[in-house]
Short mmCIF file of C-alpha atoms in Angstrom, two decimals:
data_model
loop_
_atom_site.label_atom_id
_atom_site.label_comp_id
_atom_site.label_asym_id
_atom_site.label_seq_id
_atom_site.Cartn_x
_atom_site.Cartn_y
_atom_site.Cartn_z
CA UNK A 20 -0.04 0.33 -0.05
CA UNK A 21 3.22 2.50 0.79
CA UNK A 22 4.91 1.46 -3.13
CA UNK A 23 1.61 2.06 -4.39
CA UNK A 24 0.81 5.23 -2.66
CA UNK A 25 4.13 6.86 -3.48
CA UNK A 26 3.73 5.37 -7.35
CA UNK A 27 0.90 7.31 -7.00
CA UNK A 28 3.23 10.77 -5.85
CA UNK A 29 5.62 10.12 -8.96
CA UNK A 30 2.86 10.29 -11.17
CA UNK A 31 1.28 13.71 -9.86
CA UNK A 32 4.96 15.39 -9.50
CA UNK A 33 6.24 14.09 -13.32
CA UNK A 34 3.25 14.88 -14.95
CA UNK A 35 3.41 18.58 -13.17
CA UNK A 36 7.04 17.70 -14.76
CA UNK A 37 5.55 17.00 -17.87
CA UNK A 38 2.87 20.74 -18.36
CA UNK A 39 5.53 22.29 -16.87
CA UNK A 40 7.83 21.45 -19.59
CA UNK A 41 5.29 22.18 -22.23
CA UNK A 42 5.46 25.52 -21.53
CA UNK A 43 9.15 26.41 -21.66
CA UNK A 44 10.97 23.43 -22.32
CA UNK A 45 12.80 21.18 -25.49
CA UNK A 46 10.91 18.54 -27.27
CA UNK A 47 13.12 16.12 -25.60
CA UNK A 48 12.78 17.11 -22.32
CA UNK A 49 9.09 16.62 -22.57
CA UNK A 50 10.00 12.85 -25.06
CA UNK A 51 11.61 12.27 -21.44
CA UNK A 52 8.61 12.59 -19.22
CA UNK A 53 6.35 11.42 -21.52
CA UNK A 54 7.94 8.09 -21.20
CA UNK A 55 8.71 8.51 -17.49
CA UNK A 56 4.97 9.05 -17.62
CA UNK A 57 4.21 6.44 -19.08
CA UNK A 58 5.79 4.00 -17.27
CA UNK A 59 4.54 4.57 -14.04
CA UNK A 60 1.36 4.75 -14.88
CA UNK A 61 2.29 0.98 -16.23
CA UNK A 62 3.40 0.27 -12.68
CA UNK A 63 0.59 1.86 -9.72
CA UNK A 64 -1.37 0.07 -12.09
CA UNK A 65 0.92 -2.97 -12.07
CA UNK A 66 0.74 -3.18 -7.82
CA UNK A 67 -2.45 -1.63 -8.15
CA UNK A 68 -4.10 -5.21 -9.44
CA UNK A 69 -1.90 -6.72 -7.25
CA UNK A 70 -2.87 -4.99 -3.85
CA UNK A 71 -6.73 -5.64 -5.41
CA UNK A 72 -6.09 -9.06 -5.80
CA UNK A 73 -5.13 -9.91 -1.77
CA UNK A 74 -7.92 -7.70 -0.36
CA UNK A 75 -10.60 -10.41 -3.44
CA UNK A 76 -9.18 -12.60 -2.15
CA UNK A 77 -9.98 -12.25 1.65
CA UNK A 78 -13.52 -10.95 0.32
CA UNK A 79 -13.88 -14.39 -1.58
CA UNK A 80 -13.73 -16.62 1.78
CA UNK A 81 -15.91 -14.28 3.85
CA UNK A 82 -19.12 -13.92 1.02
CA UNK A 83 -18.99 -17.38 0.61
CA UNK A 84 -19.23 -18.33 4.70
CA UNK A 85 -22.04 -15.30 4.67
CA UNK A 86 -23.49 -17.61 2.01
CA UNK A 87 -23.62 -20.51 2.73
CA UNK A 88 -26.61 -18.84 5.13
CA UNK A 89 -27.82 -17.59 3.11
CA UNK A 90 -29.99 -20.53 1.99
CA UNK A 91 -28.60 -24.15 1.38
CA UNK A 92 -28.74 -23.81 -1.96
CA UNK A 93 -26.62 -20.82 -2.87
CA UNK A 94 -24.50 -22.07 -0.52
CA UNK A 95 -23.18 -25.14 -2.96
CA UNK A 96 -23.16 -22.46 -5.60
CA UNK A 97 -21.13 -19.31 -3.58
CA UNK A 98 -18.71 -22.42 -2.12
CA UNK A 99 -17.85 -23.34 -5.56
CA UNK A 100 -17.07 -20.20 -6.84
CA UNK A 101 -14.37 -19.62 -3.65
CA UNK A 102 -13.94 -23.20 -4.24
CA UNK A 103 -12.19 -22.33 -7.95
CA UNK A 104 -10.71 -19.06 -7.06
CA UNK A 105 -8.98 -20.85 -4.84
CA UNK A 106 -7.88 -23.43 -6.82
CA UNK A 107 -6.70 -20.45 -8.97
CA UNK A 108 -5.15 -19.84 -6.26
CA UNK A 109 -3.29 -21.79 -5.78
CA UNK A 110 -1.69 -22.29 -9.36
CA UNK A 111 -0.48 -18.63 -9.52
CA UNK A 112 0.96 -19.95 -5.80
CA UNK A 113 3.71 -22.80 -7.41
CA UNK A 114 5.31 -19.24 -9.90
CA UNK A 115 6.34 -17.08 -6.85
CA UNK A 116 8.19 -20.27 -4.59
CA UNK A 117 11.98 -19.77 -6.47
CA UNK A 118 14.05 -19.46 -2.81
CA UNK A 119 15.62 -22.72 -3.37
CA UNK A 120 14.52 -26.01 -3.54
CA UNK A 121 13.62 -26.69 0.46
CA UNK A 122 11.11 -23.94 0.19
CA UNK A 123 9.95 -25.56 -3.78
CA UNK A 124 9.59 -28.48 -2.26
CA UNK A 125 7.60 -26.70 1.08
CA UNK A 126 4.43 -25.16 -1.39
CA UNK A 127 4.50 -27.67 -4.01
CA UNK A 128 3.38 -30.38 -0.82
CA UNK A 129 1.22 -26.77 0.59
CA UNK A 130 -0.49 -26.41 -2.82
CA UNK A 131 -1.26 -30.43 -2.73
CA UNK A 132 -2.71 -30.46 0.69
CA UNK A 133 -4.07 -27.71 -0.30
CA UNK A 134 -6.46 -28.70 -3.30
CA UNK A 135 -7.03 -31.79 -1.56
CA UNK A 136 -9.20 -30.03 1.01
CA UNK A 137 -10.87 -28.18 -1.52
CA UNK A 138 -11.71 -30.82 -3.11
CA UNK A 139 -12.35 -32.79 0.21
CA UNK A 140 -14.33 -29.54 1.62
CA UNK A 141 -16.65 -29.87 -1.99
CA UNK A 142 -17.54 -32.97 -2.06
CA UNK A 143 -18.25 -32.95 1.30
CA UNK A 144 -20.68 -30.54 1.54
CA UNK A 145 -22.52 -32.11 -2.20
CA UNK A 146 -22.17 -35.19 0.01
CA UNK A 147 -24.21 -33.57 2.86
CA UNK A 148 -27.02 -31.57 0.37
CA UNK A 149 -27.76 -35.15 -0.93
CA UNK A 150 -28.45 -37.16 2.16
CA UNK A 151 -29.93 -34.61 3.68
CA UNK A 152 -32.81 -34.12 0.00
CA UNK A 153 -32.83 -37.85 0.42
CA UNK A 154 -33.20 -38.59 3.81
CA UNK A 155 -35.96 -35.18 3.32
CA UNK A 156 -37.50 -37.49 0.42
CA UNK A 157 -37.40 -41.29 2.38
CA UNK A 158 -39.35 -39.56 5.92
CA UNK A 159 -41.88 -37.60 2.64
CA UNK A 160 -41.35 -34.52 3.86
CA UNK A 161 -40.48 -31.33 2.83
CA UNK A 162 -37.89 -28.56 3.80
CA UNK A 163 -40.55 -26.63 5.58
CA UNK A 164 -41.86 -29.37 7.66
CA UNK A 165 -37.93 -29.30 9.56
CA UNK A 166 -39.11 -28.11 12.92
CA UNK A 167 -35.26 -28.18 14.58
CA UNK A 168 -31.91 -29.38 12.48
CA UNK A 169 -29.33 -31.65 15.48
CA UNK A 170 -25.73 -31.57 14.62
CA UNK A 171 -22.57 -33.59 16.46
CA UNK A 172 -20.34 -31.74 17.76
CA UNK A 173 -18.20 -33.56 19.36
CA UNK A 174 -15.83 -35.71 20.63
CA UNK A 175 -14.34 -37.06 16.83
CA UNK A 176 -13.05 -36.51 13.64
CA UNK A 177 -12.27 -32.78 13.61
CA UNK A 178 -12.83 -32.89 9.62
CA UNK A 179 -15.84 -35.07 10.01
CA UNK A 180 -17.01 -32.86 12.29
CA UNK A 181 -16.15 -29.55 11.05
CA UNK A 182 -17.78 -30.39 7.79
CA UNK A 183 -20.88 -31.31 9.90
CA UNK A 184 -21.72 -28.89 12.53
CA UNK A 185 -21.03 -26.42 9.64
CA UNK A 186 -23.52 -27.53 7.13
CA UNK A 187 -26.21 -28.20 9.61
CA UNK A 188 -25.80 -24.71 11.09
CA UNK A 189 -26.02 -23.04 7.93
CA UNK A 190 -29.37 -25.27 6.72
CA UNK A 191 -30.48 -23.72 10.54
CA UNK A 192 -30.33 -21.24 9.52
CA UNK A 193 -31.78 -21.09 6.22
CA UNK A 194 -34.90 -22.77 7.30
CA UNK A 195 -35.13 -20.15 10.17
CA UNK A 196 -35.07 -23.36 12.74
CA UNK A 197 -33.84 -24.30 16.37
CA UNK A 198 -30.22 -25.58 16.09
CA UNK A 199 -29.77 -28.69 18.21
CA UNK A 200 -26.10 -29.97 19.85
CA UNK A 201 -25.65 -33.27 20.31
CA UNK A 202 -23.05 -35.11 22.02
CA UNK A 203 -22.22 -38.18 19.78
CA UNK A 204 -21.88 -41.00 23.33
CA UNK A 205 -25.12 -39.58 23.78
CA UNK A 206 -26.45 -40.85 20.19
CA UNK A 207 -25.47 -44.00 20.38
CA UNK A 208 -27.28 -44.80 23.96
CA UNK A 209 -30.12 -43.08 21.47
CA UNK A 210 -30.13 -46.00 19.07
CA UNK A 211 -31.64 -48.42 21.99
CA UNK A 212 -34.76 -45.57 21.84
CA UNK A 213 -35.44 -46.26 17.97
CA UNK A 214 -34.57 -50.37 18.36
CA UNK A 215 -36.85 -50.37 21.99
CA UNK A 216 -39.25 -47.48 21.50
CA UNK A 217 -40.41 -48.63 25.01
CA UNK A 218 -37.34 -48.26 26.68
CA UNK A 219 -37.35 -45.19 29.63
CA UNK A 220 -34.79 -44.31 31.30
CA UNK A 221 -33.69 -44.70 34.26
CA UNK A 222 -29.73 -47.21 33.21
CA UNK A 223 -27.25 -48.76 33.52
CA UNK A 224 -25.09 -47.81 29.18
CA UNK A 225 -22.41 -49.66 27.56
CA UNK A 226 -20.82 -47.60 25.63
CA UNK A 227 -18.33 -48.60 23.59
CA UNK A 228 -16.65 -47.92 20.71
CA UNK A 229 -14.21 -47.24 19.01
CA UNK A 230 -13.28 -43.39 20.88
CA UNK A 231 -14.82 -44.17 23.99
CA UNK A 232 -15.92 -46.88 26.30
CA UNK A 233 -17.94 -45.80 28.68
CA UNK A 234 -20.70 -46.53 31.95
CA UNK A 235 -23.17 -44.31 31.63
CA UNK A 236 -25.54 -44.04 34.69
CA UNK A 237 -28.40 -42.64 32.72
CA UNK A 238 -31.12 -40.58 34.99
CA UNK A 239 -33.04 -39.07 32.42
CA UNK A 240 -32.70 -38.89 28.65
CA UNK A 241 -30.67 -35.51 29.01
CA UNK A 242 -29.59 -36.54 32.32
CA UNK A 243 -26.51 -38.27 32.71
CA UNK A 244 -23.09 -39.29 34.81
CA UNK A 245 -20.34 -41.63 34.47
CA UNK A 246 -19.74 -44.47 36.04
CA UNK A 247 -16.50 -45.57 34.65
CA UNK A 248 -14.27 -44.56 31.79
CA UNK A 249 -10.87 -46.16 30.05
CA UNK A 250 -7.71 -44.89 31.31
CA UNK A 251 -5.89 -45.39 28.09
CA UNK A 252 -7.02 -46.47 24.88
CA UNK A 253 -10.55 -47.31 24.23
CA UNK A 254 -12.03 -51.18 23.23
CA UNK A 255 -12.42 -50.21 19.79
CA UNK A 256 -9.32 -48.93 18.49
CA UNK A 257 -7.61 -51.64 21.05
CA UNK A 258 -9.84 -53.78 18.51
CA UNK A 259 -7.70 -51.85 15.88
CA UNK A 260 -4.35 -52.33 16.91
CA UNK A 261 -4.68 -55.77 17.45
CA UNK A 262 -6.10 -56.54 14.16
CA UNK A 263 -3.21 -54.86 11.79
CA UNK A 264 -0.99 -56.50 14.39
CA UNK A 265 -3.28 -59.70 12.75
CA UNK A 266 -3.44 -58.46 9.11
CA UNK A 267 -6.79 -57.46 9.48
CA UNK A 268 -8.34 -54.67 7.32
CA UNK A 269 -9.35 -50.97 9.02
CA UNK A 270 -11.49 -50.83 10.94
CA UNK A 271 -10.89 -54.23 13.14
CA UNK A 272 -14.43 -54.86 14.73
CA UNK A 273 -15.67 -56.99 12.49
CA UNK A 274 -13.38 -58.59 11.02
CA UNK A 275 -12.19 -60.20 14.15
CA UNK A 276 -14.97 -60.87 15.26
CA UNK A 277 -15.13 -63.16 11.90
CA UNK A 278 -12.06 -64.56 13.09
CA UNK A 279 -12.27 -65.29 16.55
CA UNK A 280 -15.71 -67.25 15.40
CA UNK A 281 -13.24 -69.71 14.23
CA UNK A 282 -12.07 -70.63 17.38
CA UNK A 283 -13.08 -71.79 21.00
CA UNK A 284 -9.63 -69.81 21.53
CA UNK A 285 -8.43 -70.85 25.42
CA UNK A 286 -4.84 -70.36 24.02
CA UNK A 287 -3.67 -67.73 24.91
CA UNK A 288 -3.31 -65.66 28.11
CA UNK A 289 -3.92 -62.58 28.24
CA UNK A 290 -3.87 -59.74 31.09
CA UNK A 291 -6.81 -58.07 32.52
CA UNK A 292 -6.21 -55.09 34.40
CA UNK A 293 -7.39 -53.25 37.25
CA UNK A 294 -7.88 -49.45 37.84
CA UNK A 295 -6.72 -49.38 42.14
CA UNK A 296 -9.41 -47.03 43.81
CA UNK A 297 -11.34 -47.60 40.60
CA UNK A 298 -13.52 -49.93 40.21
CA UNK A 299 -15.72 -49.52 37.57
CA UNK A 300 -12.23 -48.01 35.32
CA UNK A 301 -10.71 -49.98 32.57
CA UNK A 302 -7.09 -49.75 30.65
CA UNK A 303 -6.45 -51.70 27.80
CA UNK A 304 -2.44 -50.60 27.25
CA UNK A 305 -1.64 -54.16 28.26
CA UNK A 306 -3.61 -55.59 26.84
CA UNK A 307 -3.16 -54.24 23.40
CA UNK A 308 1.27 -54.79 24.43
CA UNK A 309 0.69 -58.63 24.91
CA UNK A 310 -0.89 -58.48 21.40
CA UNK A 311 1.89 -56.78 20.04
CA UNK A 312 3.65 -59.50 21.77
CA UNK A 313 2.82 -62.44 20.48
CA UNK A 314 3.01 -61.39 17.36
CA UNK A 315 6.56 -60.35 17.24
CA UNK A 316 7.90 -63.42 19.49
CA UNK A 317 5.98 -66.18 17.28
CA UNK A 318 7.67 -64.24 14.46
CA UNK A 319 11.21 -64.07 16.30
CA UNK A 320 11.13 -67.92 16.69
CA UNK A 321 9.67 -68.51 13.36
CA UNK A 322 6.83 -69.82 15.17
CA UNK A 323 2.63 -68.93 13.30
CA UNK A 324 -0.08 -67.72 15.59
CA UNK A 325 -2.93 -69.33 15.35
CA UNK A 326 -5.31 -66.16 14.31
CA UNK A 327 -8.55 -67.18 14.61
CA UNK A 328 -7.60 -68.65 18.28
CA UNK A 329 -5.92 -65.16 19.47
CA UNK A 330 -8.53 -63.71 18.51
CA UNK A 331 -11.22 -65.13 20.30
CA UNK A 332 -8.96 -65.58 23.87
CA UNK A 333 -8.81 -61.18 22.72
CA UNK A 334 -11.91 -60.64 22.67
CA UNK A 335 -13.04 -62.75 25.33
CA UNK A 336 -9.80 -60.82 27.81
CA UNK A 337 -11.61 -57.56 26.19
CA UNK A 338 -15.45 -58.89 27.24
CA UNK A 339 -13.68 -59.58 31.27
CA UNK A 340 -13.49 -56.07 31.43
CA UNK A 341 -16.43 -55.14 30.27
CA UNK A 342 -18.54 -57.41 31.17
CA UNK A 343 -17.75 -57.66 35.60
CA UNK A 344 -17.87 -53.70 35.13
CA UNK A 345 -21.28 -52.67 33.43
CA UNK A 346 -23.13 -55.69 36.47
CA UNK A 347 -21.67 -54.13 38.76
CA UNK A 348 -22.39 -50.83 38.17
CA UNK A 349 -26.27 -52.15 38.21
CA UNK A 350 -25.57 -53.02 41.81
CA UNK A 351 -23.94 -49.25 42.17
CA UNK A 352 -26.74 -47.94 41.43
CA UNK A 353 -30.34 -50.67 41.98
CA UNK A 354 -31.19 -49.92 38.39
CA UNK A 355 -32.15 -52.78 37.00
CA UNK A 356 -32.28 -52.94 33.61
CA UNK A 357 -28.66 -52.54 31.32
CA UNK A 358 -28.06 -50.89 27.93
CA UNK A 359 -25.27 -51.72 25.42
CA UNK A 360 -24.35 -48.75 23.39
CA UNK A 361 -21.59 -48.80 19.74
CA UNK A 362 -19.64 -49.78 17.68
CA UNK A 363 -18.27 -52.49 19.88
CA UNK A 364 -21.03 -53.76 21.80
CA UNK A 365 -21.81 -55.50 17.67
CA UNK A 366 -19.12 -58.22 19.18
CA UNK A 367 -20.87 -61.75 19.35
CA UNK A 368 -18.03 -62.53 21.74
CA UNK A 369 -19.57 -59.73 23.94
CA UNK A 370 -23.17 -59.77 23.16
CA UNK A 371 -23.60 -63.50 24.39
CA UNK A 372 -21.50 -62.14 27.71
CA UNK A 373 -23.75 -59.45 28.46
CA UNK A 374 -26.84 -61.63 27.65
CA UNK A 375 -25.72 -64.54 30.30
CA UNK A 376 -24.56 -61.82 32.72
CA UNK A 377 -27.58 -60.03 33.01
CA UNK A 378 -30.02 -63.82 32.61
CA UNK A 379 -27.59 -64.63 35.90
CA UNK A 380 -28.69 -61.51 37.67
CA UNK A 381 -31.61 -61.53 36.19
CA UNK A 382 -31.75 -58.20 34.66
CA UNK A 383 -33.20 -56.98 31.38
CA UNK A 384 -31.11 -56.09 28.53
CA UNK A 385 -31.12 -54.04 25.70
CA UNK A 386 -28.58 -55.14 23.56
CA UNK A 387 -29.37 -52.67 19.61
CA UNK A 388 -29.16 -53.75 16.17
CA UNK A 389 -26.32 -54.77 14.60
CA UNK A 390 -26.90 -51.37 12.03
CA UNK A 391 -27.41 -48.86 14.87
CA UNK A 392 -24.34 -49.83 17.15
CA UNK A 393 -21.67 -47.92 14.04
CA UNK A 394 -21.81 -43.93 14.20
CA UNK A 395 -25.93 -43.90 12.29
CA UNK A 396 -27.78 -39.73 11.71
CA UNK A 397 -30.71 -41.13 13.22
CA UNK A 398 -29.17 -41.72 16.61
CA UNK A 399 -28.15 -38.16 16.46
CA UNK A 400 -32.26 -37.28 15.14
CA UNK A 401 -33.45 -39.52 18.72
CA UNK A 402 -31.26 -37.56 21.36
CA UNK A 403 -31.60 -34.66 18.83
CA UNK A 404 -35.35 -34.87 19.71
CA UNK A 405 -34.71 -35.76 23.67
CA UNK A 406 -32.37 -32.12 23.68
CA UNK A 407 -35.08 -30.42 21.63
CA UNK A 408 -38.04 -31.09 24.74
CA UNK A 409 -35.23 -30.30 27.59
CA UNK A 410 -34.62 -26.41 25.52
CA UNK A 411 -31.35 -26.93 24.77
CA UNK A 412 -30.07 -25.23 21.20
CA UNK A 413 -27.12 -23.64 20.00
CA UNK A 414 -26.30 -20.20 17.57
CA UNK A 415 -24.20 -19.92 14.85
CA UNK A 416 -21.54 -19.89 17.32
CA UNK A 417 -21.60 -23.45 17.80
CA UNK A 418 -18.16 -24.63 17.14
CA UNK A 419 -17.15 -28.53 16.87
CA UNK A 420 -14.89 -31.06 18.87
CA UNK A 421 -12.30 -33.28 18.58
CA UNK A 422 -12.67 -34.28 22.36
CA UNK A 423 -15.03 -33.66 25.90
CA UNK A 424 -16.95 -35.83 28.49
CA UNK A 425 -19.29 -36.58 28.33
CA UNK A 426 -20.60 -34.19 31.10
CA UNK A 427 -19.56 -31.26 29.75
CA UNK A 428 -22.03 -30.05 27.46
CA UNK A 429 -21.62 -26.38 25.42
#
């Protein structure tokens, strides 16, 4: 901006000099000043364009955000324009990276990552709109029939959660309806309300997934307290890591379960942890390490692992951490209903152990169908209904979070 102002002053001064030369100067002086003035004007125009280009880039970004709140259809069109402008800027960036091989390599990496993020964001928003339109069509509804918009805002993979929160805020704003923030684990518990319409609190919930392992006292639909939790790895995370050791695909829950069904187990001794002073808390890091050590030792000795037996014994070890603590929580709370929730609740060994334990204790067990165990939008809608009834809504300042305790709600 300073250079731009200096060029403007130079143009003004040269114009004055040229006017004086035309009255009293020689033709050579006039020609020289005309040439200088032409060069200064060209430089001023070039600098002005560069200044305007930077200002336009920032204005385009803010314009895209404002357009997203205006309406879903308008948001898509404006976002595409923003993405196109950003892609053009990325291609120009490559031409300006001349500060050595290291800087060039860093620039190329940033360019590729930026282009990938732009394409991913464009695809995510398009998919979100497509899914929302399909959900309304399947329900026989229109956008005008929507009373509120519920969205997972924590915890979870931050990129995915951010896309969902951004889309939900745009939808709520465009439709003029309340925005309802839903904790991811609360949603998993609420999946049971879909599977068992007559289920009502109070009850104990065993919420077990790739990112969370919790024993929860559900006193009411929105009144919950964590009684016990893992101190390190989540149960689902532990299954994923064990699956990787056995050469199984990610996510490892289902492949591990299918492999375990091929053996009766009982071949491998695996540790089961106890947390001193917290009888309902759990730890799975030792179990994970034991599987890694078994695999390494077998490899060093040239021995083959009995993969089905190890998968079975591993599932039994995880279940041995979960089921007794869930039953103890029933005793401590005096509740007579146990609810399982989350992706790990689909494991056949854990489901069978829960059934046997509840039958022995005379407690009612609620196991969601497999399709309601993993992440899904219906469970967020179910919990969103109860949060809405409780008067819990959020404004457009709602943020996304990778981690959040069940009892710490925004």
